[in-house]
Tab-separated table of C-alpha atoms in Angstrom:
chain	number	residue	atom	x	y	z
A	1	MET	CA	36.973	24.774	12.328
A	2	CYS	CA	32.985	25.438	12.079
A	3	ALA	CA	31.039	26.084	14.418
A	4	PHE	CA	30.780	22.873	15.575
A	5	GLY	CA	34.053	22.977	16.371
A	6	ILE	CA	34.192	20.139	14.016
A	7	ALA	CA	37.207	21.072	10.665
A	8	PRO	CA	35.569	20.140	7.211
A	9	ARG	CA	36.100	17.848	5.185
A	10	ARG	CA	35.646	18.296	1.611
A	11	LEU	CA	33.890	15.104	-0.912
A	12	LYS	CA	32.796	15.810	-3.964
A	13	PRO	CA	28.918	14.467	-4.350
A	14	GLN	CA	29.486	11.678	-6.523
A	15	LYS	CA	26.113	11.746	-8.861
A	16	ARG	CA	25.266	8.996	-10.801
A	17	ALA	CA	23.271	9.042	-13.908
A	18	GLN	CA	20.113	7.857	-12.880
A	19	ASP	CA	19.719	10.860	-9.944
A	20	GLU	CA	21.078	13.472	-12.138
A	21	GLY	CA	18.428	16.486	-11.643
A	22	LYS	CA	16.979	14.150	-8.531
A	23	GLY	CA	16.405	16.117	-4.844
A	24	LEU	CA	19.268	18.319	-5.276
A	25	ASP	CA	17.181	20.753	-3.848
A	26	ARG	CA	15.220	19.096	-1.374
A	27	MET	CA	16.055	17.427	2.202
A	28	ARG	CA	14.627	14.254	4.992
A	29	LEU	CA	13.857	15.703	8.320
A	30	MET	CA	12.680	12.345	10.572
A	31	ILE	CA	12.001	12.794	13.724
A	32	CYS	CA	12.261	9.465	16.444
A	33	LYS	CA	9.042	8.325	17.119
A	34	THR	CA	10.079	6.095	20.134
A	35	CYS	CA	12.136	8.479	21.192
A	36	GLY	CA	10.779	9.240	25.483
A	37	THR	CA	7.429	8.301	27.022
A	38	ALA	CA	5.511	11.356	27.646
A	39	ARG	CA	5.293	12.639	24.226
A	40	ASP	CA	2.288	14.559	21.597
A	41	ARG	CA	3.746	12.966	18.557
A	42	ALA	CA	0.879	14.465	17.060
A	43	ALA	CA	1.665	18.724	18.152
A	44	GLU	CA	5.688	17.862	17.649
A	45	VAL	CA	4.578	16.658	13.958
A	46	GLN	CA	1.964	19.835	13.273
A	47	ALA	CA	4.586	22.039	14.943
A	48	VAL	CA	7.068	21.523	12.425
A	49	LYS	CA	4.725	21.711	10.093
A	50	ASP	CA	3.986	25.026	10.753
A	51	ALA	CA	7.457	26.156	11.548
A	52	LEU	CA	8.534	24.567	7.470
A	53	LYS	CA	5.474	26.413	6.413
A	54	ARG	CA	6.314	29.822	7.694
A	55	ALA	CA	9.835	29.792	6.762
A	56	GLY	CA	8.811	28.349	2.925
A	57	LEU	CA	10.289	25.443	2.839
A	58	THR	CA	7.864	22.809	2.627
A	59	ASP	CA	8.215	21.830	-0.651
A	60	GLN	CA	12.045	21.228	0.195
A	61	VAL	CA	11.125	19.410	3.708
A	62	GLU	CA	10.576	15.733	3.254
A	63	LEU	CA	9.075	14.510	6.896
A	64	SER	CA	8.743	11.677	8.196
A	65	GLU	CA	9.345	9.522	11.906
A	66	HIS	CA	11.724	6.620	12.147
A	67	ALA	CA	11.232	3.647	14.596
A	68	CYS	CA	14.829	4.611	17.227
A	69	PHE	CA	17.813	6.690	16.216
A	70	SER	CA	20.043	5.210	19.367
A	71	SER	CA	20.293	7.801	21.044
A	72	CYS	CA	18.178	7.142	23.766
A	73	ALA	CA	19.614	8.584	26.392
A	74	GLU	CA	18.577	12.472	25.380
A	75	PRO	CA	15.044	12.195	23.721
A	76	THR	CA	14.576	13.337	20.793
A	77	THR	CA	16.039	12.644	18.644
A	78	LEU	CA	16.089	13.841	15.422
A	79	ALA	CA	17.940	13.369	11.764
A	80	ILE	CA	18.346	15.878	8.234
A	81	GLN	CA	19.459	13.966	4.734
A	82	SER	CA	19.950	15.059	1.766
A	83	LEU	CA	21.263	13.652	-2.050
A	84	GLY	CA	24.702	14.168	-2.476
A	85	ARG	CA	24.948	15.911	0.957
A	86	ALA	CA	26.199	15.590	4.597
A	87	SER	CA	23.448	13.713	7.128
A	88	TYR	CA	23.171	15.257	10.535
A	89	VAL	CA	21.634	13.629	13.766
A	90	PHE	CA	21.161	16.065	16.652
A	91	SER	CA	19.476	14.696	20.463
A	92	GLY	CA	18.638	16.582	22.801
A	93	VAL	CA	15.807	18.104	20.950
A	94	ASP	CA	12.445	19.459	21.866
A	95	VAL	CA	10.379	19.128	18.524
A	96	VAL	CA	7.929	22.018	20.061
A	97	ALA	CA	10.002	24.215	21.622
A	98	ASP	CA	12.666	24.452	19.323
A	99	ALA	CA	9.972	23.769	15.797
A	100	ALA	CA	11.328	27.286	14.217
A	101	ASP	CA	15.430	26.030	14.906
A	102	ILE	CA	14.575	23.249	13.155
A	103	ALA	CA	13.352	25.245	10.290
A	104	GLU	CA	16.086	27.612	10.476
A	105	THR	CA	18.223	24.981	10.775
A	106	CYS	CA	16.919	22.888	7.895
A	107	ARG	CA	17.332	26.659	5.669
A	108	THR	CA	20.834	26.545	6.789
A	109	TYR	CA	21.619	23.140	5.427
A	110	LEU	CA	19.506	23.194	2.154
A	111	ASN	CA	21.968	26.476	1.367
A	112	SER	CA	25.260	25.254	2.787
A	113	PRO	CA	27.013	23.543	-0.197
A	114	GLN	CA	27.073	19.726	-0.348
A	115	GLY	CA	24.819	20.157	2.896
A	116	TRP	CA	27.820	20.999	4.888
A	117	ILE	CA	26.945	23.584	7.306
A	118	GLU	CA	30.046	25.574	8.448
A	119	ASP	CA	28.290	28.764	10.145
A	120	ALA	CA	25.788	27.336	12.556
A	121	ARG	CA	24.489	29.946	14.083
A	122	PRO	CA	21.229	30.720	12.620
A	123	CYS	CA	20.356	26.360	13.439
A	124	GLY	CA	20.190	28.448	17.417
A	125	ARG	CA	19.841	25.768	19.708
A	126	LEU	CA	19.818	23.247	17.695
A	127	ARG	CA	23.937	23.551	16.807
A	128	MET	CA	24.350	22.141	20.705
A	129	CYS	CA	22.234	19.549	20.084
A	130	LEU	CA	24.872	17.675	18.151
A	131	ARG	CA	25.596	14.129	17.733
A	132	ALA	CA	26.574	13.503	14.387
A	133	ARG	CA	27.819	15.110	11.470
A	134	ILE	CA	28.614	11.766	8.329
A	135	PRO	CA	30.182	13.516	4.542
A	136	ALA	CA	27.949	13.085	1.749
A	137	LEU	CA	29.281	9.437	-0.327
């Protein structure tokens, strides 16, 4: 069992020739842009950018907004993904207040084999916001 309470299933990432050497040290962090009603999305994005910069991760994390992750009951939702790694969906995130935990989750993800986080304690409050962990293809 891991810190998220889920027994890991090991999958080998399937590499295609055209993917060789691309994106294996990079990831995408997506924040839902439709969650909730009274949000300052610009402040959220800036808080995460600042936290990623402090963590030295700006070159490894592509930050974007996404229309909807279908977790509207618990705003705000965010997801992380990368080529050959597991994907994660979190909801109930206070993006500004949790910005440092978001950055640390990104670091933990990038340092985990195939993105499979075994010890989520460095993720801070985000470890309580996990809604889905999807193994890599």
